[in-house]
C-alpha positions as YAML, in Angstrom:
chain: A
units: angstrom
residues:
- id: 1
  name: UNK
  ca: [39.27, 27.16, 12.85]
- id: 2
  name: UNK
  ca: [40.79, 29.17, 10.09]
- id: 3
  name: UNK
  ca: [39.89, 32.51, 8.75]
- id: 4
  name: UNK
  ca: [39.33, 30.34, 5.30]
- id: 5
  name: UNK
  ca: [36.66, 28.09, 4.87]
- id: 6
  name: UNK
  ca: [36.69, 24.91, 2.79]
- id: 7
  name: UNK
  ca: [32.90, 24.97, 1.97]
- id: 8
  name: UNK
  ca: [30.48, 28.31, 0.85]
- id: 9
  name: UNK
  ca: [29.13, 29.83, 3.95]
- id: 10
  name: UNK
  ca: [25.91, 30.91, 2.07]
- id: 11
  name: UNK
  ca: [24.08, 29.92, -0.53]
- id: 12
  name: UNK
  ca: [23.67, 32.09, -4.05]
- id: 13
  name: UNK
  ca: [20.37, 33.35, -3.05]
- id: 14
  name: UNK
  ca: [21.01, 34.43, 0.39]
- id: 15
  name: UNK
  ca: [24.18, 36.84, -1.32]
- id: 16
  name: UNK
  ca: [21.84, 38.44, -3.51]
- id: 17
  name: UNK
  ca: [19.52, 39.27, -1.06]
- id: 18
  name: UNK
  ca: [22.36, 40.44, 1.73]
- id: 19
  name: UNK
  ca: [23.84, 42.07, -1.32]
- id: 20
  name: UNK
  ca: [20.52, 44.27, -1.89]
- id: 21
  name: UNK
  ca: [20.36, 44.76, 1.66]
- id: 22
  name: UNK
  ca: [23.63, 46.50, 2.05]
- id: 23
  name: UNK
  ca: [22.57, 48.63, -1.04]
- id: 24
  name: UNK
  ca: [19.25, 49.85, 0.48]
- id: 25
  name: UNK
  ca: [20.76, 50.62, 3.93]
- id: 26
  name: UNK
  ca: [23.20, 52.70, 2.45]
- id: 27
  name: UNK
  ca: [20.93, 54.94, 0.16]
- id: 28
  name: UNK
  ca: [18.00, 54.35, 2.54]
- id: 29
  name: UNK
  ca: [20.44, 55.96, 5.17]
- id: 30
  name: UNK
  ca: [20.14, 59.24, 2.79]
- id: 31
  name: UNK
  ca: [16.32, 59.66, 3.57]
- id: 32
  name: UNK
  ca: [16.07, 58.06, 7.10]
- id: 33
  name: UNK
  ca: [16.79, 61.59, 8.72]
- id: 34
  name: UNK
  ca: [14.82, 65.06, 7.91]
- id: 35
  name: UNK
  ca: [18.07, 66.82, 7.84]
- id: 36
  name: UNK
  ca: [18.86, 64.76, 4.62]
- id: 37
  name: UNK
  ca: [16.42, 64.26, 2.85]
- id: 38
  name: UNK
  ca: [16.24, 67.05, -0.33]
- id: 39
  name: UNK
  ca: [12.99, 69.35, -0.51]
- id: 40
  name: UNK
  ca: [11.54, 70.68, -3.13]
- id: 41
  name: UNK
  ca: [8.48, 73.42, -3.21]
- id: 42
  name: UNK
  ca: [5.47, 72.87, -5.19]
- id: 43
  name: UNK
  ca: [4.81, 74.87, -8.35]
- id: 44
  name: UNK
  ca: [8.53, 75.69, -8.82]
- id: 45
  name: UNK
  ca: [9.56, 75.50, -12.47]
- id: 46
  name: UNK
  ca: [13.21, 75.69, -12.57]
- id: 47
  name: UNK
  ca: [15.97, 76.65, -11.10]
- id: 48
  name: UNK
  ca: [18.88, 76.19, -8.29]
- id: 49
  name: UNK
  ca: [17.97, 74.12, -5.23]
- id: 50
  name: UNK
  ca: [20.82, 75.08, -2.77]
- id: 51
  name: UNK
  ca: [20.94, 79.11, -3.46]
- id: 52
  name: UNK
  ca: [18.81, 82.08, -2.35]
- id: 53
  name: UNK
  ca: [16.27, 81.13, -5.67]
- id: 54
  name: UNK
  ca: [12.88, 82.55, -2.92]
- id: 55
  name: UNK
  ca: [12.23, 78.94, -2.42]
- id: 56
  name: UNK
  ca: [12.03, 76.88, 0.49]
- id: 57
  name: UNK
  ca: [14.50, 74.27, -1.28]
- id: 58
  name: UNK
  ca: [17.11, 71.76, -0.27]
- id: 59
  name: UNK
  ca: [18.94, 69.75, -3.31]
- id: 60
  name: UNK
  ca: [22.12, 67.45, -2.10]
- id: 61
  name: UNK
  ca: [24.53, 70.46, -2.58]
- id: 62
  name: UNK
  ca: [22.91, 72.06, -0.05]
- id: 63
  name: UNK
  ca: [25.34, 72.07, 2.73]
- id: 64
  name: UNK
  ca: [23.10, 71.27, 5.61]
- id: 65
  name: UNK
  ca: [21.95, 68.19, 3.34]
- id: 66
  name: UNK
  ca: [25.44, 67.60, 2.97]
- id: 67
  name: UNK
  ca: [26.25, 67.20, 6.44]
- id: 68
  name: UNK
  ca: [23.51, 64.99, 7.41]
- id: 69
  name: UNK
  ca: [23.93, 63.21, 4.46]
- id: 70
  name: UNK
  ca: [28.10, 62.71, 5.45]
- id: 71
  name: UNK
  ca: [27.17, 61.23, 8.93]
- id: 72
  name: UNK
  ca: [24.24, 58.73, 7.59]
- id: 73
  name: UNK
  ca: [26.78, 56.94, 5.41]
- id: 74
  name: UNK
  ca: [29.03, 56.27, 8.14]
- id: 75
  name: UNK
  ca: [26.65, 55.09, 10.05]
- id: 76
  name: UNK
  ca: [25.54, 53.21, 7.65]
- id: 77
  name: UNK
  ca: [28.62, 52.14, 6.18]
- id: 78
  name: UNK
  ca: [29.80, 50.59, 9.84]
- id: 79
  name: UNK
  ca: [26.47, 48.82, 10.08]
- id: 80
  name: UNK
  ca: [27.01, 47.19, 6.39]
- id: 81
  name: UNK
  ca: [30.33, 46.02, 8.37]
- id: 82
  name: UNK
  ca: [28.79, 44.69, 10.86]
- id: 83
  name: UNK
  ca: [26.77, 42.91, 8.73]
- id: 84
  name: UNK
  ca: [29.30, 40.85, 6.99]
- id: 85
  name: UNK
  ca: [30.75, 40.16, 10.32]
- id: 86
  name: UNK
  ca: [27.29, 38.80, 11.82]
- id: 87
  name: UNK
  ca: [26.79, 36.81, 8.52]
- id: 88
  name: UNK
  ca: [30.32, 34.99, 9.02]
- id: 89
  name: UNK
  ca: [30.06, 35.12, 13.22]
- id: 90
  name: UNK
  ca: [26.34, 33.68, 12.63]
- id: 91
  name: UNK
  ca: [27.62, 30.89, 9.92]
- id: 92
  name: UNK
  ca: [30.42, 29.62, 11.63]
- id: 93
  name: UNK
  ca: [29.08, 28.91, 15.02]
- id: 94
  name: UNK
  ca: [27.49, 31.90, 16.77]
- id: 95
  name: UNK
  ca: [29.91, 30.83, 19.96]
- id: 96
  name: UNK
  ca: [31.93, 33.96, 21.77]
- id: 97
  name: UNK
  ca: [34.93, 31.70, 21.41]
- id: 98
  name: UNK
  ca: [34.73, 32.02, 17.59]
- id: 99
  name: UNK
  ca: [34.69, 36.09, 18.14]
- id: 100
  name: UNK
  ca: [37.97, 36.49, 17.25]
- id: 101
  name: UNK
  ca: [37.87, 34.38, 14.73]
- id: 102
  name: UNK
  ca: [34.92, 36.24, 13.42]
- id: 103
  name: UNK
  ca: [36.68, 39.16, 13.36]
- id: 104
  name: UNK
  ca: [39.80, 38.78, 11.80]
- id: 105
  name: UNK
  ca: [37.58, 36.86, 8.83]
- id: 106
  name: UNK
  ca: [35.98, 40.08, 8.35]
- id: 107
  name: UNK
  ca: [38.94, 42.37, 8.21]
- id: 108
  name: UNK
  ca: [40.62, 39.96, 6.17]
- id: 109
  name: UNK
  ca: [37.47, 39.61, 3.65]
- id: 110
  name: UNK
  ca: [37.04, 43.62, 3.51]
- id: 111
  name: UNK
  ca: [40.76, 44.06, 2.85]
- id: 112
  name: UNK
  ca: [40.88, 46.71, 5.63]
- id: 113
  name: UNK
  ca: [45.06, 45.94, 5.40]
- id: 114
  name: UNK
  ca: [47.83, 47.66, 2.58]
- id: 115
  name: UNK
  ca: [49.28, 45.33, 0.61]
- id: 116
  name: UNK
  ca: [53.44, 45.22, 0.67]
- id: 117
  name: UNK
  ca: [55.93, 44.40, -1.50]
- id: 118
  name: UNK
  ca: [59.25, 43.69, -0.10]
- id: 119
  name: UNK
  ca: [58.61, 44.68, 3.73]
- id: 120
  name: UNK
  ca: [57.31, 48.51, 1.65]
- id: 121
  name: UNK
  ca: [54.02, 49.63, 1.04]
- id: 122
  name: UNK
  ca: [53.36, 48.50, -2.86]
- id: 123
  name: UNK
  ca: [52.32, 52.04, -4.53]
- id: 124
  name: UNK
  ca: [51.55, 50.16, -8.67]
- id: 125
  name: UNK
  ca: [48.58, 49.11, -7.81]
- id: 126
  name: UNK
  ca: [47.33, 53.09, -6.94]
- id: 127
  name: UNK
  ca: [48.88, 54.22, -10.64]
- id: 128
  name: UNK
  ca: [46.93, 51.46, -12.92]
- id: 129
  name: UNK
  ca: [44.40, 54.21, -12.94]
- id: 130
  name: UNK
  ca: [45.66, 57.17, -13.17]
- id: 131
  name: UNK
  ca: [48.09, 55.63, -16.19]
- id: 132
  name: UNK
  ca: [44.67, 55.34, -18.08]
- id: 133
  name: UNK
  ca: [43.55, 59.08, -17.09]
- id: 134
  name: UNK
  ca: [46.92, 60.05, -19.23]
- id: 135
  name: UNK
  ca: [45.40, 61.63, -21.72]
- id: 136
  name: UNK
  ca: [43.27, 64.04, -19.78]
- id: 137
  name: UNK
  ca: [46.07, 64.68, -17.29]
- id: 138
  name: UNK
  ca: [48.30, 65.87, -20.49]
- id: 139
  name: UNK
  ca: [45.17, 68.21, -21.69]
- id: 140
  name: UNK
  ca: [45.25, 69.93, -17.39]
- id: 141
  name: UNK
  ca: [48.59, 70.18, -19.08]
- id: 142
  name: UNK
  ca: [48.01, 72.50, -22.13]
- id: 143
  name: UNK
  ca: [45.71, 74.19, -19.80]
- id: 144
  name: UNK
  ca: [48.16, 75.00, -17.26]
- id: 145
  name: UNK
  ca: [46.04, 73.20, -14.49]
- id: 146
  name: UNK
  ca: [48.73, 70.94, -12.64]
- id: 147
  name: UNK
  ca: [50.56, 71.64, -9.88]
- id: 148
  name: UNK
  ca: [52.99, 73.99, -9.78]
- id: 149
  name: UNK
  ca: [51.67, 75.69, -13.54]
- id: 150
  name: UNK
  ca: [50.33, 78.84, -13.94]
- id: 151
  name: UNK
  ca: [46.69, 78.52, -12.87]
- id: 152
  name: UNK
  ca: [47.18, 75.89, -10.03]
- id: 153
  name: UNK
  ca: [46.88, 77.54, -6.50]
- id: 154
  name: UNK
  ca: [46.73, 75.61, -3.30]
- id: 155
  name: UNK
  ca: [44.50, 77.53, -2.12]
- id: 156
  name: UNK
  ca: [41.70, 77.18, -4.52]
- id: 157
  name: UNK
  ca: [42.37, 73.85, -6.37]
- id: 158
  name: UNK
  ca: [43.21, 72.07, -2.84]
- id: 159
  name: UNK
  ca: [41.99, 73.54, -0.15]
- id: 160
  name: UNK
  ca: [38.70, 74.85, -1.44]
- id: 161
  name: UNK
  ca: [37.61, 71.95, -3.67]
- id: 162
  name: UNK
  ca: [39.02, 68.77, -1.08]
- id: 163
  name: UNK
  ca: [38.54, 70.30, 2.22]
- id: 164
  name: UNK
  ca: [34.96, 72.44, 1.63]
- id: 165
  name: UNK
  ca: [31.50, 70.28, 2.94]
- id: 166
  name: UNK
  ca: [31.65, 69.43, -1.07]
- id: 167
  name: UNK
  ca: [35.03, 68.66, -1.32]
- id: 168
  name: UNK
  ca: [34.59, 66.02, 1.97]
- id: 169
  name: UNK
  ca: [31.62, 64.68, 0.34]
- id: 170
  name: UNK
  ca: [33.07, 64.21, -2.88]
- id: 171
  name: UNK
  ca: [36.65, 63.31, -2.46]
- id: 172
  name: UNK
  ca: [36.69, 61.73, 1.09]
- id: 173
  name: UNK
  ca: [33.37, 60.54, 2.56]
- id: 174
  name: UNK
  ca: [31.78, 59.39, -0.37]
- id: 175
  name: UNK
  ca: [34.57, 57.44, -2.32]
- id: 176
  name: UNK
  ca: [35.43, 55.77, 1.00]
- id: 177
  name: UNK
  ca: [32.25, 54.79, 2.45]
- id: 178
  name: UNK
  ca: [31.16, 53.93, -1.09]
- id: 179
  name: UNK
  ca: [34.12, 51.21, -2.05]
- id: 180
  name: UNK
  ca: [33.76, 49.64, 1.58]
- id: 181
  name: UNK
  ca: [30.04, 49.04, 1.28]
- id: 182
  name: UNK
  ca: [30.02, 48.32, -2.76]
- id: 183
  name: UNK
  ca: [33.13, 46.93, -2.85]
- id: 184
  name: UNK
  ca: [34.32, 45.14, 0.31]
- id: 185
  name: UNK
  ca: [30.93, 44.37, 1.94]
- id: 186
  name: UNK
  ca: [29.26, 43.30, -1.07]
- id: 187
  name: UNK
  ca: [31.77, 41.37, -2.77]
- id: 188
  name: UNK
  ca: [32.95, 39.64, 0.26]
- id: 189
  name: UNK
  ca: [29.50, 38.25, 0.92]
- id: 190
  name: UNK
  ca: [29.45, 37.27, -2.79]
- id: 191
  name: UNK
  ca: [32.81, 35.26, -2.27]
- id: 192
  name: UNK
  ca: [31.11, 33.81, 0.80]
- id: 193
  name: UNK
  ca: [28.49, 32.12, -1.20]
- id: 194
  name: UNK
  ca: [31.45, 30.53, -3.72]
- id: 195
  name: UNK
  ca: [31.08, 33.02, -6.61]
- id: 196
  name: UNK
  ca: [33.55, 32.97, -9.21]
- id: 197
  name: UNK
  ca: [35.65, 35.98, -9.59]
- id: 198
  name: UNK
  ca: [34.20, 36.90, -12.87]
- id: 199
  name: UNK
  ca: [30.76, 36.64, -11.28]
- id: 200
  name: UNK
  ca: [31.99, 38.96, -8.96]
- id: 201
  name: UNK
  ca: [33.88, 41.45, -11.10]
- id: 202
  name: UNK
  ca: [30.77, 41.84, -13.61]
- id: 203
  name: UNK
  ca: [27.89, 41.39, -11.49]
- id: 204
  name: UNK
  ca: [28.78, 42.70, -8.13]
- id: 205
  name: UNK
  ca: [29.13, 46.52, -9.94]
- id: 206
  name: UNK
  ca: [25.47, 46.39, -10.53]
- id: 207
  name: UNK
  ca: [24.14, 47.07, -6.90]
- id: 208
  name: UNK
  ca: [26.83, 50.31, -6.75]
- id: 209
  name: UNK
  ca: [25.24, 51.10, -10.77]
- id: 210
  name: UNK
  ca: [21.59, 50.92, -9.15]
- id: 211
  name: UNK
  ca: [22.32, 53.01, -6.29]
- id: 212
  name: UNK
  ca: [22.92, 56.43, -8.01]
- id: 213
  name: UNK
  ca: [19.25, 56.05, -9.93]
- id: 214
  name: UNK
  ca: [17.74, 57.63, -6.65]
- id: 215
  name: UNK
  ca: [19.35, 61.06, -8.41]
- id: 216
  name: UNK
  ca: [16.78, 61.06, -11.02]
- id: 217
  name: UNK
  ca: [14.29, 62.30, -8.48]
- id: 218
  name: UNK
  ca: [16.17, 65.54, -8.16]
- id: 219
  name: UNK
  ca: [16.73, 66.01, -11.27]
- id: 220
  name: UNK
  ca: [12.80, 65.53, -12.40]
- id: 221
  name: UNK
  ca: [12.30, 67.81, -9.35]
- id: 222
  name: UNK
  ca: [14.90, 70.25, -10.01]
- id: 223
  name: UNK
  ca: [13.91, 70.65, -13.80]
- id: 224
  name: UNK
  ca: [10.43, 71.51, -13.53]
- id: 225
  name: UNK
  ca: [8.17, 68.22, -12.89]
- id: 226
  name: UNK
  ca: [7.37, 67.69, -16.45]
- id: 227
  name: UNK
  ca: [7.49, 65.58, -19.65]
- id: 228
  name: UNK
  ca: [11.34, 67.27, -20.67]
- id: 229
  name: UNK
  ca: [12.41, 66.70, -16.90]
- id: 230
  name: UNK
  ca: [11.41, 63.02, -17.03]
- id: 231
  name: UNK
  ca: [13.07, 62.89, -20.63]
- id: 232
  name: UNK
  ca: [16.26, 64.72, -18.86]
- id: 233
  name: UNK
  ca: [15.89, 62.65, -15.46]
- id: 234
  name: UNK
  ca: [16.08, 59.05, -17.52]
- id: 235
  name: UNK
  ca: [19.06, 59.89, -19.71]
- id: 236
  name: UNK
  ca: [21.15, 61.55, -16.87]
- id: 237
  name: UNK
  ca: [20.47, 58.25, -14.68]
- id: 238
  name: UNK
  ca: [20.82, 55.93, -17.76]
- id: 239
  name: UNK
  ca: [24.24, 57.89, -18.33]
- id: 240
  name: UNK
  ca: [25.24, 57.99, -14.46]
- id: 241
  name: UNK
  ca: [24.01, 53.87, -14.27]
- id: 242
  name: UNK
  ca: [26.49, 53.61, -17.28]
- id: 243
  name: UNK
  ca: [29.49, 54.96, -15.94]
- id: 244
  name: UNK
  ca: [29.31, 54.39, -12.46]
- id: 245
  name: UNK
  ca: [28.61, 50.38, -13.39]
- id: 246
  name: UNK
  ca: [31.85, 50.66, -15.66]
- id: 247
  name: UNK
  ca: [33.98, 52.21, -12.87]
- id: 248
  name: UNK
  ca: [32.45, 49.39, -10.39]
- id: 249
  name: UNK
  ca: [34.01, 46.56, -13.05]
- id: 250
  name: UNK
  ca: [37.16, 48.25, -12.34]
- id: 251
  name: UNK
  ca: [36.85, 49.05, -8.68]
- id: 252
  name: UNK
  ca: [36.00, 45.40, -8.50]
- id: 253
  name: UNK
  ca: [38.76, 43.89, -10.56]
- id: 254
  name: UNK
  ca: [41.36, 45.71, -8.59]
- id: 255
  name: UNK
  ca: [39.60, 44.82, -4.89]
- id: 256
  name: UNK
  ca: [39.79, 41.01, -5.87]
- id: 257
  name: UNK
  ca: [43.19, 41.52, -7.89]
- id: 258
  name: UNK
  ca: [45.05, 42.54, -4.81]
- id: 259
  name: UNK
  ca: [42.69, 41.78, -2.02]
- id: 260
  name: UNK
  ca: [42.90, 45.23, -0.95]
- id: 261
  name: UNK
  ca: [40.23, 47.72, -0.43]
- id: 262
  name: UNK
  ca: [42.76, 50.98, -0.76]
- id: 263
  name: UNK
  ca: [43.44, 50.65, -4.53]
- id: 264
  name: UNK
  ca: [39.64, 50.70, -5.12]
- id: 265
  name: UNK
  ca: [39.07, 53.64, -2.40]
- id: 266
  name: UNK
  ca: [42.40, 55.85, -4.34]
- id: 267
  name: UNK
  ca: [41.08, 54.78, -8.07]
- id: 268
  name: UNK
  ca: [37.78, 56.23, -6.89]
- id: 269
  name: UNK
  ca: [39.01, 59.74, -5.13]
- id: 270
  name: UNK
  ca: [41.37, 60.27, -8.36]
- id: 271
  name: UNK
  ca: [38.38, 59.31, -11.15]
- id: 272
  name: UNK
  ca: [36.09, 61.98, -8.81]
- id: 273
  name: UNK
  ca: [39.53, 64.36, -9.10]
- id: 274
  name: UNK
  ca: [39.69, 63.95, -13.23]
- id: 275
  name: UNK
  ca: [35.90, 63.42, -14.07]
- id: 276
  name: UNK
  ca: [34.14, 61.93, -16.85]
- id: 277
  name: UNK
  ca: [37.03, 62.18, -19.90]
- id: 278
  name: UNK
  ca: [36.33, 65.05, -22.66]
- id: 279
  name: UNK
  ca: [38.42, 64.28, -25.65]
- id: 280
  name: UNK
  ca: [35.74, 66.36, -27.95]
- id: 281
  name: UNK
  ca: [35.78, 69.41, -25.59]
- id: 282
  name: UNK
  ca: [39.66, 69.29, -25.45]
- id: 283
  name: UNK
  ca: [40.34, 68.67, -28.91]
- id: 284
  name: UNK
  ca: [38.21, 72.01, -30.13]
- id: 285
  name: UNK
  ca: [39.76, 73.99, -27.38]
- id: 286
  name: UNK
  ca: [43.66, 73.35, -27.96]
- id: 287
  name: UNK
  ca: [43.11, 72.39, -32.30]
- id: 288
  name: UNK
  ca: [46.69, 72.67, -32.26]
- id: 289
  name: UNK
  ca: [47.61, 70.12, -30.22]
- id: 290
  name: UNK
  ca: [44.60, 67.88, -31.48]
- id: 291
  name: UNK
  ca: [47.32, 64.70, -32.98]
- id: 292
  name: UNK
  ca: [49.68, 64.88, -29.13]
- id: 293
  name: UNK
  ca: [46.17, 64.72, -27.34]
- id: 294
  name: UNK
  ca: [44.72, 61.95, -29.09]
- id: 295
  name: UNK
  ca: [48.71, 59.94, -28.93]
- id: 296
  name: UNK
  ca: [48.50, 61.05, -25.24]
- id: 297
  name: UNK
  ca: [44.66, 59.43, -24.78]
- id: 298
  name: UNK
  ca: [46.38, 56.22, -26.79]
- id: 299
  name: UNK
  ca: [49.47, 56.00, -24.71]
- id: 300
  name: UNK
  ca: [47.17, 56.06, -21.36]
- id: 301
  name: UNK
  ca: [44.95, 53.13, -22.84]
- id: 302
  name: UNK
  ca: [48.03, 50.90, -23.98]
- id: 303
  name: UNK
  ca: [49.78, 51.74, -20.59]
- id: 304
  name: UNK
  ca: [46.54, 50.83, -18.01]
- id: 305
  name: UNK
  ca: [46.12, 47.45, -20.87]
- id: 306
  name: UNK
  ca: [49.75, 46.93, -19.93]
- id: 307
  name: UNK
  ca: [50.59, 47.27, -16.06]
- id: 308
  name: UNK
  ca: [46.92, 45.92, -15.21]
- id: 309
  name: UNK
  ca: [47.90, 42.29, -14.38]
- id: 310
  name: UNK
  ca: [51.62, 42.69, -13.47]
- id: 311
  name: UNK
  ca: [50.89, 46.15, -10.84]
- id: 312
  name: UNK
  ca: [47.92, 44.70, -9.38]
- id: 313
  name: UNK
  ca: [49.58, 41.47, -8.45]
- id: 314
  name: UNK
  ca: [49.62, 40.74, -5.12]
- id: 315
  name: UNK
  ca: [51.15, 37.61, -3.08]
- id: 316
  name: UNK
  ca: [48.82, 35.91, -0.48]
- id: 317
  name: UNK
  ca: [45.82, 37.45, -1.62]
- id: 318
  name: UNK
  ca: [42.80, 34.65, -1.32]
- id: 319
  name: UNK
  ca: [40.39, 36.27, -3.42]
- id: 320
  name: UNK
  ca: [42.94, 35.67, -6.41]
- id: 321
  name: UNK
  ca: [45.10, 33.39, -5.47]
- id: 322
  name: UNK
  ca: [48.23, 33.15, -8.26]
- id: 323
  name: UNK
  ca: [49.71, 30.21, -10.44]
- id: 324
  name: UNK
  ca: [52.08, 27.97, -8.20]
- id: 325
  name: UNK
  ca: [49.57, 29.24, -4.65]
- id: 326
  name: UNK
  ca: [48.95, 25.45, -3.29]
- id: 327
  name: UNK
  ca: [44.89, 27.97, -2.73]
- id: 328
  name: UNK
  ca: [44.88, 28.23, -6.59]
- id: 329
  name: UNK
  ca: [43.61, 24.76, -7.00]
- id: 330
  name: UNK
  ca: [41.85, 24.20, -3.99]
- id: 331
  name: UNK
  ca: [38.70, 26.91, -3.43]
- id: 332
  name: UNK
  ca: [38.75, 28.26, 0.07]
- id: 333
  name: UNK
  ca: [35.58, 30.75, 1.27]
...
């Protein structure tokens, strides 16, 4: 049997539902143990969650949260794993002989492999993004914030921020175990069911979009419990919804572009890096360079429109199989 199937191993229905399962054991996995789960005290009207405020508070900064927090998703992330694996090991003949076969089908389908080019390890497909983050990479510039400028230090902008309990959460742990479960897991069982990849690319994102509303209950919390903390809790999750569903389109497009779950995993550690752009902010602090910022944000939008397609090719890649592939014309699941 090959690790490609002629025929969809599930049906439509059966990938939303796996789909939404993979979602709520992920951010279920957040409030399954004590340790995680945030705290808030009653009658509290504002303030910090994670500092010495004379509350008996835990927010998700709070370190202790963030360590229980760190191990839940990786647990949980290896179970969503193992749940692609037992829907393709259960769909194709629950038979220890197909084990291996099993196996390999998974790894292939949650593009747990780097893709090469020419017996190296192809690097364009990690700079499509960071090409579009031009723009705010040239205002770090002005500001003297890359490496090796004037207020860079190892020390504090790489040690500190990517190796502190925050920095593992936000630039390790949670991009990782984040693009395997949204990414791999759920568009894999997607492709399973015979989706087309612009079913995937555009309505995959959604699950990863709905999993960050579970902030707004902090934030109502945090903000004092009342009609301007609801008002503050909606927008910030409408907002978060927004932009995390636009980064999944992405995340997506370059997962089934080169059938590779690294580009996503990089893209989403380097977005975390840069954060949210801030073209009004930068233009009213450097007014002098205001026309080179805005050609800068320009040049990083024509360049990512430009090397999309050709630096996210990638040959033998079954979840977008290219012009001339004898696959192209002939679905395979």
């Amino acid at each position: 049997m090959q690790l490609l199937f002629a025929q969809p191993l599930i049906t439509t229905s059966s990938a939303h539902l796996v789909s939404l399962g993979l979602c709520a054991a992920y951010v279920g996995s957040l409030y399954l143990s004590k340790n995680a789960r945030i705290k808030f005290s009653h009658g509290h009207a504002k303030g910090s969650l994670n500092g010495p405020n004379g509350y008996d508070e835990r927010g998700r900064d709070h370190p202790d949260v963030i360590r229980a927090r760190l191990v839940a998703v990786s647990i949980a992330t290896v179970l969503c794993c193992l749940g692609v694996f037992g829907v393709i090991f259960y769909h194709i003949g629950a038979d220890w002989k197909n084990l291996g076969i099993a196996t390999k089908a998974t790894a292939l389908r949650l593009g747990l492999h780097l893709s090469f080019s020419s017996s190296t390890i192809d690097v364009l497909p990690h700079l499509v993004v960071p090409f579009l983050f031009f723009g705010p990479l040239f205002a770090s510039y002005l500001g003297g914030q890359l490496p090796g400028q004037r207020y860079w230090t190892w020390q504090r902008n790489v040690a500190e921020r990517f190796f502190g309990i925050m920095g593992l959460r936000t630039y390790w742990v949670g991009p990782i175990t984040e693009e395997i479960v949204f990414r791999a897991c759920v568009l894999s069982v997607y492709h399973l069911s015979g989706a087309s990849r612009y079913r995937m690319i555009f309505l995959g994102p959604l699950t990863f979009g709905l999993a960050h509303v579970h902030h707004a209950w902090e934030t109502f919390n945090r903000y004092g419990r009342n009609v301007a903390a609801a008002k503050r809790a909606i927008f910030s999750s409408i907002f978060q919804f927004a932009y995390t569903t636009l980064f999944g389109f992405l995340a997506s497009f370059l997962f089934l572009r080169t059938g590779s779950i690294f580009p996503p995993i990089t893209a989403h550690i380097f977005c975390n890096t840069i954060g949210v752009p801030e073209l009004t902010w930068e233009l009213r602090r450097y007014p002098k360079q205001k026309k080179a910022i805005i050609i800068a944000y320009l040049i990083g939008i024509a360049g990512f429109v430009y090397t999309l397609l050709p630096w996210t090719k990638t040959n033998d890649n079954f979840y977008w199989a290219q012009d001339g592939d004898p696959r192209h014309s002939s679905a395979k699941y």
